[in-house]
Amino acid sequence: MRPGSFRFKLMMLYFWTIVIPTVIIVFFLPNYFQRLMIQHNTQYAESVAASFTKNIETYLNELERLTLTPYLDSDIMRALKYKASLEDKAVLSPIEKLRMDDALNEKFHNFIRMSRKDISGTTLVTPDGSIYAKSTDLTSPVDGYPFSSTEWYHKAMEANGSAVFIGSHKQDYLKQPLPTDVFSVARMIRDPDTASHLAFIIADADTQVLKNMIQDFRFHVSSTIAVLDDEHQVVYSSAELTDSMLGSVGESFAQLTDDKDTYTVIRRDIGSSQWKLVFFCRIQRSSIS
């Protein structure tokens, strides 16, 4: 076929007007729009993750404030100082001891009543073994519970007065614990004057608040949202995490391929807790180039 012939020109016209546009429409445009959709979904997920992170941080801040309440009340601090001092306790009359216990019991209950409804309570442990548990359902602590052998107690001791954030756990120190797990903030209470140890306090929140927060949100692609503590243990997850998902938490890559699925991975640090919110957005297989 001669280059200048009519047939050749007709075939070239067909090639440029039919074949090339068809190839672009069939192969390139769908991929372009699918990539555009992935980019849009990722940006949307980024904003959602930022919003979730802020909400979770609000609850952790509330728990942290609750653990600081002893410092805000002079009666509570005076009672804790007497509880920690063997010499002072020896000279207290029965009425004075009762007043000290009332200060620790009633004042804490008032603080709980003024906090969020999802804050389930606080537990205060003094050096003499006394336990003051205040919860929304007015349950009492388990008699003889070995607080000093718990992980949160040791973490609070090592933190030496700073807040420590405790991941998902059971309230096995209460006689009528919540049916669901809780997450907590704990700290050692110290004498502001002498820096001596006065007590340990832990404030709990129901993990149901995380479930409600995430379930109220509707995302238009398949996704899994997880909150993990500083040891990468799951505090709450909207679906079970695979080993690959758990292993990716401490990494920095933006995509994860797990078995048959590929995910865009978004990570957010939650305040000063060293916890993470991780958002796994599944990418449709047809959109992967």
PDB file of C-alpha atoms in Angstrom:
ATOM      1  CA  MET A   1       0.000   0.000   0.000  1.00  0.00           C
ATOM      2  CA  ARG A   2       1.520   3.271  -1.201  1.00  0.00           C
ATOM      3  CA  PRO A   3       1.785   6.043   1.489  1.00  0.00           C
ATOM      4  CA  GLY A   4       0.136   8.550  -0.790  1.00  0.00           C
ATOM      5  CA  SER A   5      -2.736   6.338  -1.890  1.00  0.00           C
ATOM      6  CA  PHE A   6      -6.335   7.049  -1.001  1.00  0.00           C
ATOM      7  CA  ARG A   7      -6.630   3.743   0.913  1.00  0.00           C
ATOM      8  CA  PHE A   8      -3.612   4.589   3.051  1.00  0.00           C
ATOM      9  CA  LYS A   9      -5.020   8.012   3.867  1.00  0.00           C
ATOM     10  CA  LEU A  10      -8.355   6.451   4.744  1.00  0.00           C
ATOM     11  CA  MET A  11      -6.710   3.936   7.071  1.00  0.00           C
ATOM     12  CA  MET A  12      -4.693   6.656   8.788  1.00  0.00           C
ATOM     13  CA  LEU A  13      -7.856   8.706   9.236  1.00  0.00           C
ATOM     14  CA  TYR A  14      -9.560   5.644  10.762  1.00  0.00           C
ATOM     15  CA  PHE A  15      -6.551   5.029  12.986  1.00  0.00           C
ATOM     16  CA  TRP A  16      -6.396   8.587  14.380  1.00  0.00           C
ATOM     17  CA  THR A  17     -10.129   9.215  14.670  1.00  0.00           C
ATOM     18  CA  ILE A  18     -11.337   5.779  15.822  1.00  0.00           C
ATOM     19  CA  VAL A  19      -8.534   3.555  17.124  1.00  0.00           C
ATOM     20  CA  ILE A  20      -6.553   6.088  19.180  1.00  0.00           C
ATOM     21  CA  PRO A  21      -9.620   7.648  20.918  1.00  0.00           C
ATOM     22  CA  THR A  22     -10.978   4.167  21.605  1.00  0.00           C
ATOM     23  CA  VAL A  23      -7.692   3.097  23.230  1.00  0.00           C
ATOM     24  CA  ILE A  24      -7.684   6.258  25.348  1.00  0.00           C
ATOM     25  CA  ILE A  25     -11.312   5.779  26.405  1.00  0.00           C
ATOM     26  CA  VAL A  26     -10.955   2.059  27.147  1.00  0.00           C
ATOM     27  CA  PHE A  27      -7.549   1.989  28.850  1.00  0.00           C
ATOM     28  CA  PHE A  28      -6.461   5.414  30.048  1.00  0.00           C
ATOM     29  CA  LEU A  29      -9.551   7.370  31.041  1.00  0.00           C
ATOM     30  CA  PRO A  30     -10.966   4.721  33.443  1.00  0.00           C
ATOM     31  CA  ASN A  31      -7.594   4.440  35.127  1.00  0.00           C
ATOM     32  CA  TYR A  32      -7.341   8.217  35.366  1.00  0.00           C
ATOM     33  CA  PHE A  33     -10.767   8.612  36.921  1.00  0.00           C
ATOM     34  CA  GLN A  34     -10.188   5.690  39.275  1.00  0.00           C
ATOM     35  CA  ARG A  35      -6.935   7.251  40.452  1.00  0.00           C
ATOM     36  CA  LEU A  36      -8.761  10.539  40.848  1.00  0.00           C
ATOM     37  CA  MET A  37     -11.407   8.790  42.953  1.00  0.00           C
ATOM     38  CA  ILE A  38      -8.725   7.138  45.116  1.00  0.00           C
ATOM     39  CA  GLN A  39      -7.106  10.519  45.660  1.00  0.00           C
ATOM     40  CA  HIS A  40     -10.463  12.039  46.616  1.00  0.00           C
ATOM     41  CA  ASN A  41     -11.237   9.160  49.016  1.00  0.00           C
ATOM     42  CA  THR A  42      -7.795   9.473  50.599  1.00  0.00           C
ATOM     43  CA  GLN A  43      -8.227  13.204  51.162  1.00  0.00           C
ATOM     44  CA  TYR A  44     -11.659  12.598  52.659  1.00  0.00           C
ATOM     45  CA  ALA A  45     -10.296   9.836  54.895  1.00  0.00           C
ATOM     46  CA  GLU A  46      -7.498  12.170  56.014  1.00  0.00           C
ATOM     47  CA  SER A  47     -10.049  14.731  57.214  1.00  0.00           C
ATOM     48  CA  VAL A  48     -12.132  12.039  58.929  1.00  0.00           C
ATOM     49  CA  ALA A  49      -9.047  10.617  60.658  1.00  0.00           C
ATOM     50  CA  ALA A  50      -8.120  14.098  61.885  1.00  0.00           C
ATOM     51  CA  SER A  51     -11.637  14.560  63.275  1.00  0.00           C
ATOM     52  CA  PHE A  52     -11.621  11.173  65.022  1.00  0.00           C
ATOM     53  CA  THR A  53      -8.205  11.871  66.473  1.00  0.00           C
ATOM     54  CA  LYS A  54      -9.389  15.170  67.924  1.00  0.00           C
ATOM     55  CA  ASN A  55     -12.462  13.546  69.509  1.00  0.00           C
ATOM     56  CA  ILE A  56     -10.443  10.734  71.087  1.00  0.00           C
ATOM     57  CA  GLU A  57      -7.900  13.233  72.352  1.00  0.00           C
ATOM     58  CA  THR A  58     -10.765  15.113  74.045  1.00  0.00           C
ATOM     59  CA  TYR A  59     -11.712  12.013  76.061  1.00  0.00           C
ATOM     60  CA  LEU A  60      -8.122  11.320  77.038  1.00  0.00           C
ATOM     61  CA  ASN A  61      -7.747  14.933  78.165  1.00  0.00           C
ATOM     62  CA  GLU A  62     -10.899  14.574  80.262  1.00  0.00           C
ATOM     63  CA  LEU A  63      -9.491  11.466  81.944  1.00  0.00           C
ATOM     64  CA  GLU A  64      -6.184  13.215  82.515  1.00  0.00           C
ATOM     65  CA  ARG A  65      -7.977  16.142  84.166  1.00  0.00           C
ATOM     66  CA  LEU A  66      -9.826  13.739  86.450  1.00  0.00           C
ATOM     67  CA  THR A  67      -6.539  12.290  87.686  1.00  0.00           C
ATOM     68  CA  LEU A  68      -5.463  15.832  88.601  1.00  0.00           C
ATOM     69  CA  THR A  69      -8.555  16.613  90.706  1.00  0.00           C
ATOM     70  CA  PRO A  70      -6.899  15.752  94.060  1.00  0.00           C
ATOM     71  CA  TYR A  71      -4.538  18.703  93.529  1.00  0.00           C
ATOM     72  CA  LEU A  72      -7.520  21.036  93.062  1.00  0.00           C
ATOM     73  CA  ASP A  73      -9.145  20.352  96.432  1.00  0.00           C
ATOM     74  CA  SER A  74      -7.369  21.227  99.687  1.00  0.00           C
ATOM     75  CA  ASP A  75      -9.544  18.826 101.750  1.00  0.00           C
ATOM     76  CA  ILE A  76      -8.619  15.899  99.538  1.00  0.00           C
ATOM     77  CA  MET A  77      -4.910  16.748  99.649  1.00  0.00           C
ATOM     78  CA  ARG A  78      -5.016  17.166 103.432  1.00  0.00           C
ATOM     79  CA  ALA A  79      -6.734  13.778 103.768  1.00  0.00           C
ATOM     80  CA  LEU A  80      -4.176  12.105 101.505  1.00  0.00           C
ATOM     81  CA  LYS A  81      -1.296  13.581 103.499  1.00  0.00           C
ATOM     82  CA  TYR A  82      -2.760  12.226 106.720  1.00  0.00           C
ATOM     83  CA  LYS A  83      -3.365   8.810 105.111  1.00  0.00           C
ATOM     84  CA  ALA A  84       0.276   8.683 104.027  1.00  0.00           C
ATOM     85  CA  SER A  85       1.674   9.750 107.402  1.00  0.00           C
ATOM     86  CA  LEU A  86       1.742   7.134 110.158  1.00  0.00           C
ATOM     87  CA  GLU A  87       2.544   9.759 112.802  1.00  0.00           C
ATOM     88  CA  ASP A  88      -0.363  12.013 111.829  1.00  0.00           C
ATOM     89  CA  LYS A  89      -2.783   9.091 111.657  1.00  0.00           C
ATOM     90  CA  ALA A  90      -1.872   8.009 115.159  1.00  0.00           C
ATOM     91  CA  VAL A  91      -3.016  11.312 116.683  1.00  0.00           C
ATOM     92  CA  LEU A  92      -6.261  11.624 114.716  1.00  0.00           C
ATOM     93  CA  SER A  93      -9.490  11.173 116.624  1.00  0.00           C
ATOM     94  CA  PRO A  94     -12.172   8.834 115.216  1.00  0.00           C
ATOM     95  CA  ILE A  95     -14.235  11.845 114.135  1.00  0.00           C
ATOM     96  CA  GLU A  96     -11.268  13.374 112.305  1.00  0.00           C
ATOM     97  CA  LYS A  97     -10.585  10.069 110.546  1.00  0.00           C
ATOM     98  CA  LEU A  98     -14.237   9.936 109.492  1.00  0.00           C
ATOM     99  CA  ARG A  99     -13.969  13.457 108.089  1.00  0.00           C
ATOM    100  CA  MET A 100     -10.898  12.456 106.106  1.00  0.00           C
ATOM    101  CA  ASP A 101     -12.702   9.464 104.623  1.00  0.00           C
ATOM    102  CA  ASP A 102     -15.734  11.600 103.817  1.00  0.00           C
ATOM    103  CA  ALA A 103     -13.533  14.076 101.971  1.00  0.00           C
ATOM    104  CA  LEU A 104     -12.061  11.273  99.857  1.00  0.00           C
ATOM    105  CA  ASN A 105     -15.434   9.641  99.257  1.00  0.00           C
ATOM    106  CA  GLU A 106     -17.795  12.547  98.657  1.00  0.00           C
ATOM    107  CA  LYS A 107     -15.502  14.934  96.827  1.00  0.00           C
ATOM    108  CA  PHE A 108     -14.520  12.309  94.263  1.00  0.00           C
ATOM    109  CA  HIS A 109     -18.141  11.384  93.672  1.00  0.00           C
ATOM    110  CA  ASN A 110     -18.912  15.030  92.919  1.00  0.00           C
ATOM    111  CA  PHE A 111     -16.111  15.186  90.369  1.00  0.00           C
ATOM    112  CA  ILE A 112     -17.490  12.088  88.602  1.00  0.00           C
ATOM    113  CA  ARG A 113     -20.975  13.544  88.454  1.00  0.00           C
ATOM    114  CA  MET A 114     -19.623  16.656  86.701  1.00  0.00           C
ATOM    115  CA  SER A 115     -17.662  14.692  84.075  1.00  0.00           C
ATOM    116  CA  ARG A 116     -18.843  13.204  80.780  1.00  0.00           C
ATOM    117  CA  LYS A 117     -21.370  10.380  81.003  1.00  0.00           C
ATOM    118  CA  ASP A 118     -18.918   8.052  79.222  1.00  0.00           C
ATOM    119  CA  ILE A 119     -16.398   8.476  82.041  1.00  0.00           C
ATOM    120  CA  SER A 120     -17.178   5.430  84.146  1.00  0.00           C
ATOM    121  CA  GLY A 121     -15.278   6.366  87.313  1.00  0.00           C
ATOM    122  CA  THR A 122     -12.071   6.821  89.255  1.00  0.00           C
ATOM    123  CA  THR A 123     -10.242   4.590  91.710  1.00  0.00           C
ATOM    124  CA  LEU A 124      -7.863   6.004  94.316  1.00  0.00           C
ATOM    125  CA  VAL A 125      -5.383   3.783  96.176  1.00  0.00           C
ATOM    126  CA  THR A 126      -3.540   5.129  99.239  1.00  0.00           C
ATOM    127  CA  PRO A 127      -0.305   3.756 100.758  1.00  0.00           C
ATOM    128  CA  ASP A 128      -2.152   2.237 103.728  1.00  0.00           C
ATOM    129  CA  GLY A 129      -4.177   0.042 101.380  1.00  0.00           C
ATOM    130  CA  SER A 130      -7.388   2.073 101.471  1.00  0.00           C
ATOM    131  CA  ILE A 131      -9.345   2.081  98.198  1.00  0.00           C
ATOM    132  CA  TYR A 132     -11.787   4.787  97.149  1.00  0.00           C
ATOM    133  CA  ALA A 133     -13.680   3.817  94.005  1.00  0.00           C
ATOM    134  CA  LYS A 134     -16.219   6.202  92.556  1.00  0.00           C
ATOM    135  CA  SER A 135     -18.153   5.118  89.477  1.00  0.00           C
ATOM    136  CA  THR A 136     -21.279   6.144  87.656  1.00  0.00           C
ATOM    137  CA  ASP A 137     -23.118   3.035  88.874  1.00  0.00           C
ATOM    138  CA  LEU A 138     -21.861   3.408  92.484  1.00  0.00           C
ATOM    139  CA  THR A 139     -20.157   0.009  92.576  1.00  0.00           C
ATOM    140  CA  SER A 140     -17.515  -0.723  95.225  1.00  0.00           C
ATOM    141  CA  PRO A 141     -13.939  -2.011  94.861  1.00  0.00           C
ATOM    142  CA  VAL A 142     -12.992  -5.665  95.192  1.00  0.00           C
ATOM    143  CA  ASP A 143     -11.760  -6.409  98.723  1.00  0.00           C
ATOM    144  CA  GLY A 144      -8.035  -7.048  98.882  1.00  0.00           C
ATOM    145  CA  TYR A 145      -7.439  -6.436  95.195  1.00  0.00           C
ATOM    146  CA  PRO A 146      -3.646  -6.481  94.501  1.00  0.00           C
ATOM    147  CA  PHE A 147      -3.357  -3.042  92.910  1.00  0.00           C
ATOM    148  CA  SER A 148       0.393  -2.883  93.492  1.00  0.00           C
ATOM    149  CA  SER A 149       0.904  -5.834  91.125  1.00  0.00           C
ATOM    150  CA  THR A 150      -1.029  -4.349  88.199  1.00  0.00           C
ATOM    151  CA  GLU A 151       0.650  -3.006  85.087  1.00  0.00           C
ATOM    152  CA  TRP A 152      -0.941   0.447  85.341  1.00  0.00           C
ATOM    153  CA  TYR A 153       0.247   0.827  88.955  1.00  0.00           C
ATOM    154  CA  HIS A 154       3.851   0.100  87.949  1.00  0.00           C
ATOM    155  CA  LYS A 155       3.622   2.416  84.933  1.00  0.00           C
ATOM    156  CA  ALA A 156       2.288   5.220  87.129  1.00  0.00           C
ATOM    157  CA  MET A 157       5.112   4.635  89.613  1.00  0.00           C
ATOM    158  CA  GLU A 158       7.728   4.827  86.859  1.00  0.00           C
ATOM    159  CA  ALA A 159       6.124   8.002  85.478  1.00  0.00           C
ATOM    160  CA  ASN A 160       6.604   9.589  88.927  1.00  0.00           C
ATOM    161  CA  GLY A 161       3.589  11.909  88.810  1.00  0.00           C
ATOM    162  CA  SER A 162       3.101  12.232  85.056  1.00  0.00           C
ATOM    163  CA  ALA A 163       0.032  10.804  83.355  1.00  0.00           C
ATOM    164  CA  VAL A 164       0.206   7.314  81.852  1.00  0.00           C
ATOM    165  CA  PHE A 165      -2.322   6.117  79.280  1.00  0.00           C
ATOM    166  CA  ILE A 166      -3.651   2.594  79.734  1.00  0.00           C
ATOM    167  CA  GLY A 167      -5.134   0.667  76.805  1.00  0.00           C
ATOM    168  CA  SER A 168      -8.163  -1.598  76.757  1.00  0.00           C
ATOM    169  CA  HIS A 169      -8.635  -3.630  79.965  1.00  0.00           C
ATOM    170  CA  LYS A 170     -11.263  -5.076  82.299  1.00  0.00           C
ATOM    171  CA  GLN A 171     -12.407  -3.324  85.474  1.00  0.00           C
ATOM    172  CA  ASP A 172     -11.630  -6.434  87.495  1.00  0.00           C
ATOM    173  CA  TYR A 173     -10.915  -4.264  90.552  1.00  0.00           C
ATOM    174  CA  LEU A 174     -14.629  -3.386  90.874  1.00  0.00           C
ATOM    175  CA  LYS A 175     -17.330  -5.697  92.197  1.00  0.00           C
ATOM    176  CA  GLN A 176     -19.718  -4.718  89.408  1.00  0.00           C
ATOM    177  CA  PRO A 177     -17.505  -3.788  86.476  1.00  0.00           C
ATOM    178  CA  LEU A 178     -18.728  -2.595  83.105  1.00  0.00           C
ATOM    179  CA  PRO A 179     -19.515  -5.465  80.703  1.00  0.00           C
ATOM    180  CA  THR A 180     -17.262  -3.807  78.115  1.00  0.00           C
ATOM    181  CA  ASP A 181     -13.569  -2.963  78.355  1.00  0.00           C
ATOM    182  CA  VAL A 182     -12.368   0.453  79.441  1.00  0.00           C
ATOM    183  CA  PHE A 183      -9.379   2.636  78.601  1.00  0.00           C
ATOM    184  CA  SER A 184      -7.787   4.748  81.294  1.00  0.00           C
ATOM    185  CA  VAL A 185      -5.366   7.405  82.468  1.00  0.00           C
ATOM    186  CA  ALA A 186      -3.429   6.828  85.691  1.00  0.00           C
ATOM    187  CA  ARG A 187      -0.890   8.759  87.720  1.00  0.00           C
ATOM    188  CA  MET A 188       0.879   8.923  91.057  1.00  0.00           C
ATOM    189  CA  ILE A 189      -0.357  11.704  93.344  1.00  0.00           C
ATOM    190  CA  ARG A 190       2.584  13.436  95.041  1.00  0.00           C
ATOM    191  CA  ASP A 191       2.846  15.931  97.846  1.00  0.00           C
ATOM    192  CA  PRO A 192       3.519  19.314  96.154  1.00  0.00           C
ATOM    193  CA  ASP A 193       5.715  20.341  99.095  1.00  0.00           C
ATOM    194  CA  THR A 194       7.821  17.239  99.706  1.00  0.00           C
ATOM    195  CA  ALA A 195       7.285  15.311  96.418  1.00  0.00           C
ATOM    196  CA  SER A 196       6.500  12.220  98.501  1.00  0.00           C
ATOM    197  CA  HIS A 197       4.066   9.602  97.249  1.00  0.00           C
ATOM    198  CA  LEU A 198       0.508  10.111  98.520  1.00  0.00           C
ATOM    199  CA  ALA A 199      -1.674   7.854  96.345  1.00  0.00           C
ATOM    200  CA  PHE A 200      -2.305   6.321  92.950  1.00  0.00           C
ATOM    201  CA  ILE A 201      -5.345   7.214  90.868  1.00  0.00           C
ATOM    202  CA  ILE A 202      -6.847   5.727  87.723  1.00  0.00           C
ATOM    203  CA  ALA A 203      -9.744   7.202  85.712  1.00  0.00           C
ATOM    204  CA  ASP A 204     -11.678   4.957  83.313  1.00  0.00           C
ATOM    205  CA  ALA A 205     -13.772   5.531  80.184  1.00  0.00           C
ATOM    206  CA  ASP A 206     -15.958   2.982  78.422  1.00  0.00           C
ATOM    207  CA  THR A 207     -14.567   1.772  75.069  1.00  0.00           C
ATOM    208  CA  GLN A 208     -18.180   1.890  73.886  1.00  0.00           C
ATOM    209  CA  VAL A 209     -17.625   5.614  73.303  1.00  0.00           C
ATOM    210  CA  LEU A 210     -15.055   4.747  70.607  1.00  0.00           C
ATOM    211  CA  LYS A 211     -17.449   2.248  69.046  1.00  0.00           C
ATOM    212  CA  ASN A 212     -20.282   4.795  68.978  1.00  0.00           C
ATOM    213  CA  MET A 213     -18.012   7.464  67.559  1.00  0.00           C
ATOM    214  CA  ILE A 214     -16.920   5.247  64.668  1.00  0.00           C
ATOM    215  CA  GLN A 215     -20.267   3.546  64.001  1.00  0.00           C
ATOM    216  CA  ASP A 216     -22.041   6.893  63.707  1.00  0.00           C
ATOM    217  CA  PHE A 217     -19.812   7.646  60.738  1.00  0.00           C
ATOM    218  CA  ARG A 218     -20.627   6.293  57.279  1.00  0.00           C
ATOM    219  CA  PHE A 219     -17.796   5.984  54.786  1.00  0.00           C
ATOM    220  CA  HIS A 220     -18.588   5.198  51.137  1.00  0.00           C
ATOM    221  CA  VAL A 221     -15.722   2.720  50.699  1.00  0.00           C
ATOM    222  CA  SER A 222     -14.845  -0.344  52.757  1.00  0.00           C
ATOM    223  CA  SER A 223     -12.604   0.726  55.633  1.00  0.00           C
ATOM    224  CA  THR A 224     -11.306  -0.327  59.042  1.00  0.00           C
ATOM    225  CA  ILE A 225     -10.547   2.189  61.782  1.00  0.00           C
ATOM    226  CA  ALA A 226      -8.433   1.184  64.770  1.00  0.00           C
ATOM    227  CA  VAL A 227      -7.141   2.866  67.900  1.00  0.00           C
ATOM    228  CA  LEU A 228      -3.909   1.395  69.273  1.00  0.00           C
ATOM    229  CA  ASP A 229      -2.004   2.160  72.461  1.00  0.00           C
ATOM    230  CA  ASP A 230       1.699   2.947  72.848  1.00  0.00           C
ATOM    231  CA  GLU A 231       2.528  -0.774  72.664  1.00  0.00           C
ATOM    232  CA  HIS A 232       0.503  -1.185  69.444  1.00  0.00           C
ATOM    233  CA  GLN A 233      -2.168  -3.151  71.286  1.00  0.00           C
ATOM    234  CA  VAL A 234      -5.711  -2.651  70.012  1.00  0.00           C
ATOM    235  CA  VAL A 235      -7.843  -0.390  72.204  1.00  0.00           C
ATOM    236  CA  TYR A 236     -10.722  -0.540  69.746  1.00  0.00           C
ATOM    237  CA  SER A 237     -11.127  -1.576  66.110  1.00  0.00           C
ATOM    238  CA  SER A 238     -14.175  -1.433  63.854  1.00  0.00           C
ATOM    239  CA  ALA A 239     -13.135  -4.833  62.433  1.00  0.00           C
ATOM    240  CA  GLU A 240     -10.578  -7.485  63.287  1.00  0.00           C
ATOM    241  CA  LEU A 241      -7.072  -6.513  62.225  1.00  0.00           C
ATOM    242  CA  THR A 242      -4.902  -8.985  60.358  1.00  0.00           C
ATOM    243  CA  ASP A 243      -1.272  -9.584  61.298  1.00  0.00           C
ATOM    244  CA  SER A 244      -0.180  -7.484  58.299  1.00  0.00           C
ATOM    245  CA  MET A 245      -2.344  -4.582  59.444  1.00  0.00           C
ATOM    246  CA  LEU A 246      -0.962  -4.730  62.982  1.00  0.00           C
ATOM    247  CA  GLY A 247       2.577  -4.934  61.631  1.00  0.00           C
ATOM    248  CA  SER A 248       2.061  -1.827  59.501  1.00  0.00           C
ATOM    249  CA  VAL A 249       1.132   0.454  62.411  1.00  0.00           C
ATOM    250  CA  GLY A 250       4.685   1.464  63.209  1.00  0.00           C
ATOM    251  CA  GLU A 251       5.701   1.786  59.549  1.00  0.00           C
ATOM    252  CA  SER A 252       5.443   4.804  57.270  1.00  0.00           C
ATOM    253  CA  PHE A 253       4.305   3.360  53.925  1.00  0.00           C
ATOM    254  CA  ALA A 254       1.025   4.694  52.512  1.00  0.00           C
ATOM    255  CA  GLN A 255      -0.275   1.437  51.022  1.00  0.00           C
ATOM    256  CA  LEU A 256      -0.585  -2.085  52.364  1.00  0.00           C
ATOM    257  CA  THR A 257      -1.275  -5.244  50.382  1.00  0.00           C
ATOM    258  CA  ASP A 258      -2.830  -7.927  52.546  1.00  0.00           C
ATOM    259  CA  ASP A 259      -3.805 -11.225  50.948  1.00  0.00           C
ATOM    260  CA  LYS A 260      -6.259 -10.211  48.194  1.00  0.00           C
ATOM    261  CA  ASP A 261      -6.857  -6.641  49.317  1.00  0.00           C
ATOM    262  CA  THR A 262      -4.884  -3.423  49.043  1.00  0.00           C
ATOM    263  CA  TYR A 263      -5.390  -0.557  51.493  1.00  0.00           C
ATOM    264  CA  THR A 264      -4.484   3.081  51.738  1.00  0.00           C
ATOM    265  CA  VAL A 265      -3.086   3.487  55.267  1.00  0.00           C
ATOM    266  CA  ILE A 266      -3.544   6.736  57.195  1.00  0.00           C
ATOM    267  CA  ARG A 267      -1.913   7.127  60.608  1.00  0.00           C
ATOM    268  CA  ARG A 268      -2.498   9.832  63.196  1.00  0.00           C
ATOM    269  CA  ASP A 269      -0.820  10.361  66.578  1.00  0.00           C
ATOM    270  CA  ILE A 270      -3.328  11.004  69.375  1.00  0.00           C
ATOM    271  CA  GLY A 271      -2.061  13.915  71.463  1.00  0.00           C
ATOM    272  CA  SER A 272       0.683  13.193  73.969  1.00  0.00           C
ATOM    273  CA  SER A 273      -0.545   9.668  74.709  1.00  0.00           C
ATOM    274  CA  GLN A 274       1.692   8.005  72.074  1.00  0.00           C
ATOM    275  CA  TRP A 275      -1.461   6.232  70.899  1.00  0.00           C
ATOM    276  CA  LYS A 276      -2.305   6.006  67.218  1.00  0.00           C
ATOM    277  CA  LEU A 277      -5.426   6.090  65.106  1.00  0.00           C
ATOM    278  CA  VAL A 278      -4.968   4.014  61.951  1.00  0.00           C
ATOM    279  CA  PHE A 279      -7.366   4.187  59.022  1.00  0.00           C
ATOM    280  CA  PHE A 280      -7.269   1.322  56.479  1.00  0.00           C
ATOM    281  CA  CYS A 281      -9.232   2.255  53.314  1.00  0.00           C
ATOM    282  CA  ARG A 282      -9.633  -0.664  50.944  1.00  0.00           C
ATOM    283  CA  ILE A 283      -8.848   0.069  47.290  1.00  0.00           C
ATOM    284  CA  GLN A 284     -10.975  -1.742  44.736  1.00  0.00           C
ATOM    285  CA  ARG A 285      -8.864  -4.231  42.782  1.00  0.00           C
ATOM    286  CA  SER A 286     -10.067  -2.782  39.476  1.00  0.00           C
ATOM    287  CA  SER A 287      -8.567   0.578  40.412  1.00  0.00           C
ATOM    288  CA  ILE A 288      -5.065  -0.718  40.976  1.00  0.00           C
ATOM    289  CA  SER A 289      -2.803  -0.162  38.012  1.00  0.00           C
TER     290      SER A 289
END
